[in-house]
Coordinates of C-alpha atoms in Angstrom, one line a residue:
Chain A
M1 CA 174.1 -126.0 -9.6
R2 CA 174.8 -129.4 -8.4
Q3 CA 173.6 -128.4 -4.9
A4 CA 170.4 -127.1 -6.4
L5 CA 169.8 -130.4 -8.1
V6 CA 170.4 -132.4 -5.0
A7 CA 168.0 -130.1 -3.2
A8 CA 165.5 -130.5 -5.9
A9 CA 165.7 -134.3 -5.6
A10 CA 165.2 -134.2 -1.8
F11 CA 162.3 -131.8 -2.1
A12 CA 160.6 -133.9 -4.9
L13 CA 161.0 -137.0 -2.7
A14 CA 159.3 -135.1 0.2
I15 CA 156.3 -133.9 -1.9
S16 CA 155.9 -136.6 -4.5
P17 CA 153.7 -139.1 -2.6
A18 CA 151.2 -136.3 -2.1
I19 CA 151.2 -135.2 -5.7
A20 CA 150.9 -138.7 -6.9
Q21 CA 147.7 -139.1 -5.1
D22 CA 146.6 -135.6 -6.1
K23 CA 146.2 -135.0 -2.4
P24 CA 148.5 -132.5 -0.8
A25 CA 148.3 -132.2 2.9
A26 CA 145.9 -129.3 2.8
A27 CA 144.5 -126.7 5.3
A28 CA 141.5 -125.3 3.4
K29 CA 138.3 -125.1 5.4
P30 CA 135.1 -126.4 3.8
A31 CA 132.6 -123.9 2.8
A32 CA 129.9 -123.0 5.1
S33 CA 126.8 -125.1 4.9
K34 CA 124.4 -122.4 3.6
K35 CA 126.6 -122.1 0.5
A36 CA 126.9 -125.8 -0.1
A37 CA 125.2 -127.7 -2.8
K38 CA 125.0 -124.6 -4.9
P39 CA 127.1 -124.0 -7.9
S40 CA 129.6 -121.6 -6.6
A41 CA 133.2 -120.5 -7.4
A42 CA 134.9 -121.6 -4.3
P43 CA 137.6 -119.4 -3.0
V44 CA 140.8 -120.1 -5.0
E45 CA 143.2 -117.5 -3.4
E46 CA 143.8 -119.7 -0.4
K47 CA 146.7 -122.0 -1.0
D48 CA 147.2 -125.2 0.6
A49 CA 150.3 -126.0 2.6
A50 CA 152.1 -128.0 -0.1
T51 CA 151.7 -125.1 -2.6
L52 CA 153.0 -122.6 -0.2
E53 CA 156.0 -124.9 0.7
F54 CA 156.7 -125.4 -3.0
E55 CA 156.6 -121.6 -3.7
K56 CA 159.1 -120.9 -1.0
F57 CA 161.3 -123.6 -2.2
R58 CA 161.1 -122.4 -5.8
A59 CA 162.1 -118.9 -4.8
K60 CA 165.1 -120.4 -3.0
M61 CA 166.1 -122.5 -5.9
I62 CA 165.9 -119.8 -8.4
E63 CA 168.2 -117.8 -6.2
E64 CA 170.7 -120.6 -5.9
G65 CA 170.6 -121.6 -9.5
N66 CA 167.6 -122.9 -11.4
P67 CA 168.3 -126.5 -12.4
A68 CA 166.9 -125.5 -15.9
E69 CA 170.2 -123.7 -16.4
L70 CA 172.1 -126.9 -16.6
F71 CA 169.9 -127.9 -19.6
E72 CA 170.3 -124.4 -21.1
A73 CA 174.1 -124.8 -21.0
Q74 CA 173.9 -128.2 -22.7
G75 CA 171.5 -126.8 -25.3
E76 CA 173.8 -124.0 -26.0
E77 CA 176.7 -126.3 -26.6
M78 CA 174.5 -128.5 -28.9
W79 CA 173.3 -125.4 -30.8
K80 CA 176.8 -124.2 -31.6
T81 CA 178.5 -127.5 -32.3
K82 CA 178.6 -129.1 -35.7
R83 CA 176.6 -132.3 -35.4
G84 CA 174.6 -135.0 -37.2
P85 CA 175.3 -136.8 -40.4
N86 CA 175.6 -133.5 -42.2
N87 CA 178.1 -132.1 -39.7
V88 CA 176.6 -128.7 -39.5
S89 CA 175.6 -126.7 -36.4
L90 CA 172.1 -125.3 -35.8
A91 CA 173.8 -121.9 -35.3
E92 CA 174.9 -121.8 -39.0
S93 CA 171.8 -123.5 -40.5
C94 CA 168.6 -123.2 -38.4
D95 CA 166.3 -120.2 -38.9
L96 CA 163.9 -119.8 -35.8
G97 CA 162.0 -117.0 -37.6
L98 CA 164.4 -114.1 -37.0
G99 CA 167.2 -115.1 -39.4
V100 CA 169.6 -118.1 -39.5
G101 CA 171.2 -118.6 -36.2
V102 CA 169.3 -115.9 -34.4
V103 CA 168.2 -117.1 -31.0
K104 CA 167.4 -113.9 -29.0
G105 CA 163.7 -113.2 -28.9
A106 CA 162.8 -116.2 -31.1
Y107 CA 160.9 -118.2 -28.5
V108 CA 158.4 -115.5 -27.6
Q109 CA 157.6 -115.1 -31.3
M110 CA 156.7 -118.7 -31.9
P111 CA 154.6 -120.5 -32.9
R112 CA 155.0 -118.8 -36.3
Y113 CA 154.7 -119.7 -39.9
F114 CA 157.8 -121.0 -41.7
A115 CA 157.7 -120.9 -45.5
D116 CA 160.5 -123.4 -46.0
A117 CA 158.4 -126.1 -44.1
G118 CA 155.0 -124.7 -45.2
K119 CA 153.8 -125.0 -41.6
V120 CA 153.2 -123.1 -38.4
M121 CA 155.5 -124.5 -35.9
D122 CA 156.2 -124.0 -32.2
A123 CA 159.8 -123.8 -30.9
E124 CA 160.3 -127.5 -30.2
R125 CA 158.8 -128.6 -33.5
R126 CA 161.0 -126.2 -35.4
I127 CA 164.1 -127.4 -33.7
V128 CA 163.3 -130.9 -34.5
W129 CA 162.6 -129.9 -38.1
C130 CA 166.0 -128.2 -38.3
M131 CA 167.7 -131.3 -36.7
V132 CA 166.3 -133.4 -39.5
E133 CA 166.4 -131.1 -42.5
K134 CA 169.7 -129.4 -41.8
Q135 CA 171.7 -131.7 -39.6
G136 CA 170.3 -134.9 -41.1
F137 CA 169.2 -136.7 -38.0
K138 CA 166.5 -139.2 -38.5
E139 CA 163.0 -138.0 -37.6
A140 CA 161.9 -141.4 -36.3
D141 CA 164.8 -141.3 -33.8
L142 CA 163.9 -137.9 -32.6
H143 CA 160.3 -138.9 -32.2
A144 CA 161.0 -142.3 -30.5
K145 CA 161.5 -141.0 -27.0
P146 CA 160.7 -137.3 -27.2
F147 CA 160.4 -136.5 -23.5
A148 CA 162.6 -136.8 -20.5
S149 CA 162.3 -139.6 -18.1
G150 CA 164.6 -140.9 -15.3
T151 CA 168.1 -139.7 -16.2
Y152 CA 167.3 -139.4 -19.8
T153 CA 166.9 -136.0 -21.4
P154 CA 166.3 -135.7 -25.2
E155 CA 168.6 -133.3 -27.0
Q156 CA 165.8 -131.3 -28.4
T157 CA 164.6 -130.5 -24.8
S158 CA 167.9 -129.0 -24.0
L159 CA 167.8 -127.1 -27.2
V160 CA 164.4 -125.8 -26.4
T161 CA 165.5 -124.7 -23.0
Y162 CA 168.5 -122.8 -24.4
V163 CA 166.3 -121.1 -27.1
A164 CA 163.6 -120.3 -24.4
A165 CA 166.1 -118.8 -22.0
N166 CA 167.2 -116.4 -24.7
S167 CA 163.7 -114.8 -24.7
K168 CA 163.7 -114.2 -20.9
D169 CA 162.2 -110.8 -19.9
M170 CA 160.7 -110.3 -23.5
K171 CA 157.0 -110.1 -24.3
F172 CA 155.1 -112.9 -26.0
A173 CA 154.5 -111.7 -29.5
V174 CA 153.0 -114.5 -31.6
P175 CA 152.6 -112.9 -35.1
M176 CA 148.9 -113.1 -35.3
K177 CA 148.8 -110.7 -38.3
D178 CA 150.1 -113.6 -40.4
P179 CA 147.0 -115.3 -41.8
H180 CA 148.6 -118.7 -41.5
V181 CA 149.1 -118.1 -37.8
K182 CA 145.6 -116.7 -37.3
D183 CA 144.2 -119.7 -39.1
V184 CA 146.0 -122.3 -36.9
Y185 CA 145.0 -120.2 -33.8
E186 CA 141.3 -120.5 -34.8
V187 CA 141.8 -124.3 -35.4
G188 CA 143.4 -124.5 -31.9
K189 CA 140.4 -122.8 -30.4
E190 CA 138.2 -125.6 -31.9
V191 CA 140.5 -128.3 -30.5
V192 CA 140.2 -126.6 -27.1
K193 CA 136.3 -127.0 -27.3
H194 CA 136.2 -130.5 -28.6
R195 CA 134.4 -132.8 -26.2
A196 CA 134.9 -136.5 -26.8
G197 CA 136.1 -139.7 -25.1
P198 CA 134.5 -141.8 -22.3
Y199 CA 134.2 -138.8 -20.0
D200 CA 133.0 -136.1 -22.5
F201 CA 136.0 -133.9 -21.6
S202 CA 137.5 -131.0 -23.5
C203 CA 140.3 -128.7 -22.6
N204 CA 137.6 -126.4 -21.5
T205 CA 136.0 -128.7 -19.1
C206 CA 139.1 -128.0 -16.9
H207 CA 140.5 -124.8 -18.4
G208 CA 137.4 -122.9 -19.6
A209 CA 136.4 -120.8 -16.6
D210 CA 138.2 -118.8 -13.9
G211 CA 139.1 -120.0 -10.5
K212 CA 138.5 -123.7 -11.0
R213 CA 140.6 -126.5 -9.4
I214 CA 141.1 -130.3 -9.8
R215 CA 141.7 -131.4 -6.2
M216 CA 144.1 -128.5 -5.1
Q217 CA 145.6 -127.8 -8.5
Q218 CA 144.6 -124.5 -9.9
L219 CA 143.4 -124.6 -13.5
P220 CA 144.3 -121.6 -15.7
N221 CA 141.5 -120.3 -17.9
I222 CA 143.4 -120.4 -21.1
S223 CA 140.8 -118.3 -23.0
T224 CA 142.0 -115.1 -21.0
Q225 CA 145.2 -113.4 -21.2
K226 CA 145.9 -113.9 -17.5
G227 CA 145.0 -117.6 -17.6
A228 CA 146.9 -118.2 -20.8
A229 CA 150.0 -116.5 -19.1
M230 CA 149.8 -119.0 -16.3
A231 CA 149.6 -121.8 -18.8
V232 CA 152.7 -120.8 -20.9
L233 CA 155.0 -119.2 -18.2
G234 CA 157.5 -121.4 -16.8
W235 CA 157.7 -123.8 -19.7
P236 CA 159.9 -125.4 -20.5
G237 CA 160.2 -126.3 -16.8
Y238 CA 162.2 -128.4 -14.5
R239 CA 159.7 -130.7 -12.8
M240 CA 160.3 -131.6 -9.1
T241 CA 158.0 -134.7 -9.5
G242 CA 160.6 -137.0 -11.2
N243 CA 163.4 -134.4 -11.5
V244 CA 163.2 -134.0 -15.1
M245 CA 163.3 -131.1 -17.6
L246 CA 160.0 -131.1 -19.6
T247 CA 158.7 -129.0 -22.5
H248 CA 155.3 -127.4 -23.3
Q249 CA 154.8 -130.2 -25.8
W250 CA 154.9 -132.7 -22.8
R251 CA 152.4 -130.7 -20.9
M252 CA 149.9 -131.0 -23.8
G253 CA 150.3 -134.8 -23.9
D254 CA 149.8 -135.1 -20.1
C255 CA 146.6 -133.1 -20.3
F256 CA 145.3 -135.2 -23.1
R257 CA 146.0 -138.2 -20.9
Q258 CA 143.8 -136.7 -18.1
Q259 CA 141.3 -135.9 -20.7
R260 CA 141.1 -139.7 -21.3
F261 CA 142.0 -139.0 -24.9
P262 CA 144.5 -141.1 -26.9
E263 CA 148.1 -139.7 -27.3
P264 CA 148.8 -136.8 -29.6
K265 CA 151.6 -137.5 -32.0
Y266 CA 154.9 -135.7 -31.1
A267 CA 155.4 -132.4 -33.0
S268 CA 152.0 -132.7 -34.6
D269 CA 149.7 -130.0 -36.0
T270 CA 147.2 -130.5 -33.1
V271 CA 149.9 -129.8 -30.4
T272 CA 151.2 -126.7 -32.4
A273 CA 147.5 -125.5 -32.8
L274 CA 147.1 -125.6 -28.9
L275 CA 150.3 -123.9 -28.3
T276 CA 149.5 -121.2 -30.8
Y277 CA 146.1 -120.6 -29.2
M278 CA 147.5 -120.4 -25.6
T279 CA 150.6 -118.4 -26.4
A280 CA 148.9 -115.9 -28.6
N281 CA 146.3 -115.4 -25.9
A282 CA 149.3 -114.5 -23.6
N283 CA 150.7 -112.0 -26.2
G284 CA 151.9 -109.0 -24.4
V285 CA 152.9 -110.8 -21.1
T286 CA 156.5 -110.9 -20.3
Y287 CA 158.2 -114.3 -20.5
T288 CA 160.1 -115.2 -17.3
G289 CA 162.3 -117.9 -18.8
P290 CA 162.4 -121.7 -18.2
G291 CA 160.9 -122.5 -14.9
I292 CA 160.5 -124.9 -12.1
K293 CA 157.2 -126.9 -11.9
R294 CA 155.9 -128.9 -9.1
Chain B
M1 CA 134.2 -146.5 -25.3
K2 CA 130.7 -147.8 -24.9
T3 CA 127.8 -145.9 -26.1
T4 CA 124.4 -147.4 -26.7
A5 CA 123.6 -147.4 -30.4
R6 CA 120.2 -146.1 -29.5
N7 CA 121.4 -143.0 -27.9
S8 CA 123.7 -142.2 -30.8
L9 CA 121.0 -142.8 -33.3
V10 CA 118.6 -140.4 -31.7
A11 CA 121.3 -137.7 -31.6
M12 CA 122.5 -138.4 -35.1
A13 CA 119.0 -138.2 -36.4
M14 CA 118.7 -134.8 -34.9
I15 CA 121.8 -133.6 -36.5
A16 CA 120.5 -134.9 -39.9
A17 CA 117.1 -133.1 -39.4
A18 CA 118.7 -129.7 -38.6
P19 CA 121.7 -129.4 -40.8
A20 CA 121.9 -125.6 -40.8
A21 CA 121.9 -125.2 -37.1
F22 CA 124.5 -127.8 -36.6
S23 CA 126.8 -127.4 -39.6
D24 CA 130.5 -127.3 -38.8
S25 CA 132.5 -124.1 -39.1
D26 CA 135.5 -124.2 -41.4
H27 CA 137.9 -124.2 -38.5
R28 CA 136.1 -126.9 -36.7
A29 CA 136.0 -129.0 -39.8
K30 CA 139.8 -128.5 -40.2
A31 CA 140.3 -129.3 -36.5
L32 CA 138.4 -132.6 -37.0
V33 CA 140.4 -133.7 -40.0
M34 CA 143.6 -132.7 -38.2
M35 CA 142.8 -134.5 -35.0
K36 CA 141.9 -137.6 -36.9
Q37 CA 145.5 -137.7 -38.2
D38 CA 147.3 -136.7 -35.0
F39 CA 146.3 -139.2 -32.4
V40 CA 147.5 -142.6 -31.8
T41 CA 146.3 -145.5 -29.5
K42 CA 148.2 -145.7 -26.2
G43 CA 147.2 -148.3 -23.7
Q44 CA 143.5 -148.5 -23.3
A45 CA 143.1 -144.9 -24.9
T46 CA 142.3 -146.0 -28.4
A47 CA 142.7 -143.5 -31.3
D48 CA 138.9 -143.6 -32.0
R49 CA 138.2 -141.8 -28.7
I50 CA 138.5 -138.5 -30.5
F51 CA 135.4 -139.2 -32.4
E52 CA 132.2 -137.7 -30.9
D53 CA 129.1 -139.7 -30.0
G54 CA 125.9 -138.1 -31.1
L55 CA 125.4 -136.1 -27.9
Q56 CA 129.0 -134.8 -27.9
A57 CA 128.6 -133.8 -31.4
I58 CA 125.5 -131.7 -30.7
C59 CA 127.1 -130.1 -27.7
N60 CA 130.3 -129.4 -29.6
R61 CA 128.5 -127.8 -32.6
T62 CA 126.2 -125.6 -30.5
G63 CA 128.7 -124.2 -28.0
N64 CA 127.1 -126.5 -25.3
Q65 CA 123.8 -124.8 -25.9
P66 CA 121.5 -126.7 -28.1
P67 CA 118.0 -125.4 -28.9
A68 CA 115.4 -126.0 -26.1
D69 CA 113.4 -128.7 -28.1
I70 CA 116.5 -130.7 -28.9
T71 CA 117.8 -130.4 -25.3
K72 CA 114.5 -131.8 -24.1
R73 CA 114.6 -134.7 -26.5
L74 CA 118.2 -135.6 -25.8
E75 CA 117.8 -135.4 -22.0
A76 CA 114.8 -137.7 -22.2
D77 CA 116.8 -140.1 -24.4
Q78 CA 119.7 -140.1 -21.9
M79 CA 117.4 -140.7 -19.0
A80 CA 115.7 -143.6 -20.8
G81 CA 119.1 -145.4 -20.8
V82 CA 119.5 -145.2 -16.9
K83 CA 119.5 -148.6 -15.4
Y84 CA 118.6 -149.2 -11.8
P85 CA 119.8 -152.0 -9.4
A86 CA 117.6 -155.1 -9.8
D87 CA 116.4 -155.0 -6.2
G88 CA 115.3 -151.3 -6.5
K89 CA 117.4 -150.1 -3.5
L90 CA 119.1 -146.8 -4.4
M91 CA 120.9 -146.2 -1.0
G92 CA 124.0 -148.4 -0.3
D93 CA 126.8 -148.0 2.2
W94 CA 128.3 -144.4 2.4
K95 CA 131.7 -145.8 3.5
E96 CA 132.0 -147.7 0.3
G97 CA 130.8 -144.6 -1.5
E98 CA 133.6 -142.5 0.1
K99 CA 136.2 -144.9 -1.3
I100 CA 134.7 -144.6 -4.8
A101 CA 134.6 -140.8 -4.5
Q102 CA 138.2 -140.7 -3.6
S103 CA 139.6 -142.7 -6.4
G104 CA 140.6 -140.9 -9.6
R105 CA 141.8 -143.9 -11.5
G106 CA 140.3 -145.1 -14.7
F107 CA 140.3 -144.8 -18.5
T108 CA 143.6 -143.0 -19.0
W109 CA 146.4 -144.5 -21.0
T110 CA 148.4 -145.0 -17.8
D111 CA 145.6 -146.7 -15.9
E112 CA 145.2 -150.5 -16.2
P113 CA 142.3 -151.4 -18.4
G114 CA 139.1 -152.8 -17.0
L115 CA 136.9 -152.3 -14.0
P116 CA 136.6 -151.1 -11.4
V117 CA 137.5 -147.5 -12.0
G118 CA 137.2 -144.6 -9.6
G119 CA 134.4 -142.0 -9.4
N120 CA 136.8 -139.0 -9.5
C121 CA 134.1 -137.1 -7.5
Y122 CA 136.6 -135.2 -5.3
N123 CA 138.5 -134.0 -8.4
C124 CA 135.6 -131.7 -9.1
H125 CA 133.4 -131.5 -5.9
Q126 CA 133.6 -130.6 -2.2
I127 CA 131.9 -133.6 -0.4
A128 CA 132.8 -134.8 3.1
P129 CA 134.3 -132.2 5.2
K130 CA 137.4 -134.3 6.3
E131 CA 138.6 -134.3 2.7
T132 CA 140.1 -130.8 2.2
S133 CA 141.7 -131.5 -1.1
F134 CA 138.8 -131.1 -3.5
G135 CA 138.2 -129.6 -6.9
T136 CA 135.8 -126.8 -7.7
V137 CA 134.8 -127.7 -11.4
G138 CA 131.4 -128.8 -10.0
P139 CA 129.4 -127.3 -7.1
S140 CA 130.0 -128.3 -3.4
L141 CA 128.0 -131.3 -2.4
F142 CA 128.7 -130.8 1.4
H143 CA 125.5 -131.2 3.4
F144 CA 123.8 -132.3 0.3
G145 CA 121.3 -134.6 2.0
K146 CA 120.8 -132.2 5.0
L147 CA 119.7 -129.5 2.5
R148 CA 117.7 -131.6 0.1
G149 CA 116.4 -134.4 2.1
N150 CA 116.6 -138.1 1.2
T151 CA 113.1 -139.0 0.0
A152 CA 112.6 -141.6 -2.7
D153 CA 112.5 -138.9 -5.4
M154 CA 115.8 -137.4 -4.1
Q155 CA 117.4 -140.8 -4.2
K156 CA 116.2 -141.3 -7.7
Y157 CA 117.5 -137.9 -8.7
V158 CA 121.0 -138.4 -7.3
Y159 CA 121.3 -141.9 -8.6
S160 CA 120.2 -140.9 -12.2
K161 CA 122.4 -137.8 -12.1
I162 CA 125.5 -139.9 -11.4
Y163 CA 124.4 -142.6 -13.8
N164 CA 123.9 -140.0 -16.5
A165 CA 124.6 -136.4 -15.7
K166 CA 123.4 -135.4 -19.2
S167 CA 119.9 -136.6 -18.5
Y168 CA 119.3 -133.5 -16.5
N169 CA 121.8 -131.0 -18.1
V170 CA 122.5 -132.2 -21.7
C171 CA 126.0 -130.6 -22.0
S172 CA 127.0 -131.0 -18.3
E173 CA 130.8 -131.0 -17.7
M174 CA 130.1 -134.0 -15.5
P175 CA 130.9 -137.4 -17.0
R176 CA 128.2 -140.0 -17.6
F177 CA 129.4 -142.7 -15.2
G178 CA 126.8 -145.4 -15.5
H179 CA 126.1 -144.7 -19.2
V180 CA 129.7 -145.3 -20.2
G181 CA 130.1 -148.4 -17.8
A182 CA 132.6 -146.6 -15.5
L183 CA 130.5 -147.3 -12.4
R184 CA 128.1 -150.2 -11.8
P185 CA 124.7 -149.8 -10.3
E186 CA 125.8 -151.0 -6.9
Q187 CA 128.7 -148.5 -6.8
I188 CA 126.4 -145.7 -7.8
R189 CA 124.1 -146.5 -4.9
H190 CA 127.0 -146.3 -2.4
L191 CA 127.6 -142.8 -3.8
V192 CA 124.0 -142.0 -3.3
A193 CA 124.3 -143.0 0.4
L194 CA 127.5 -140.9 0.7
L195 CA 125.4 -137.8 -0.3
L196 CA 122.0 -138.7 1.2
D197 CA 122.5 -141.0 4.2
P198 CA 121.9 -139.0 7.4
E199 CA 124.8 -141.1 9.0
S200 CA 127.2 -139.9 6.2
P201 CA 129.8 -137.4 7.2
V202 CA 128.5 -135.2 4.3
N203 CA 125.3 -134.6 6.4
K204 CA 126.8 -134.2 9.9

């Protein structure tokens, strides 16, 4: 495990300048002149050198021990330990939809509707809700610095990683028959289309068609099952750029940033609606567990 | 975000005049209320950025396909707002244009506020052949001038397209760089040169 982390750090250092400039050293040839200046779906199967290098590296790391496992282990410990002002464990108090304390298979069936909260919630939001309602942690504290940076990893990130790992090899099955979930799904679909801000961007500007890229980064078409699968697999993920464990909630914030939107509040309805839309579109696809992201 | 009051008014008047065609679905109405509560200002990305201007509202409400008559009026209205350089010269220096096309900075909450911002062009377009890291959200612009020529009309087209992409394609996915004050006229003409100058690597 330690070895894998050290290797991860070395790799991230090697590739991060390229990533930071959105400019991996690439080997793709420009299209022939005849095709130029016409709207065309450029070939997307060809991968640039950095992508290939990364994929090799990811395979090796997963073999040696995915760094996400470190956070999974920490999350398991936290889940089972009596904590917080109320001195209770999540294992004995938190219902992720399949009964109090049941973790197996819970991640792939969220977002789902929770009657006790009166809301549809994704895994991270539900965990935060349990930490506040059951363990007595202060919501403001959990919201203050919700995503990892530097050497800091929020507790809820480790907990999400633990819960997610317990759905590995299971199929996404967001309960779309529940009218609450269906309703939030439809609202999410509207958020995805909403163009605003100085650049008139919506999620669909970048993720609304097959085979598009920003620079060399592939953009999943989140309206299709295949694209939605690309969008949800591997989250939560250990990110090489920065060496941090990040959740799907974090990714939504970073895309809103690129969209030139303001910041979505942590664990808000809007983020849940997006995660509901994408995860339900991936229903039927097998979850591969917490991943490694570039 | 800067939007000329005039543009908004024209679009808003159209929404008012055709309420049935542009009414919000239930889910969209819910989404708008929800987003209004769920965003906060961070850096220069102020919370009010989630509100649409008139053109965005019409595109959002019609699935990016407004009726033809409205499209025509809106495009004309966007075109009327295009400002040209005082000296009338639309071709600048392609080398400067390349720098602007490369830069992706600007307007996010992690960018420093203020000008100049980048053009983001390579994020979406193939342009000069040396740059192999290019996006495909927009069409390839490689050999643009070679294929289209560089007549005064072509210069005017490219200039106004970059200034306000919506003046030709009302719900284009391409930003309105001049219209929102992201690029100044002299920067836009450098980009025109990048695409049209026979000396530009784009046309070699």
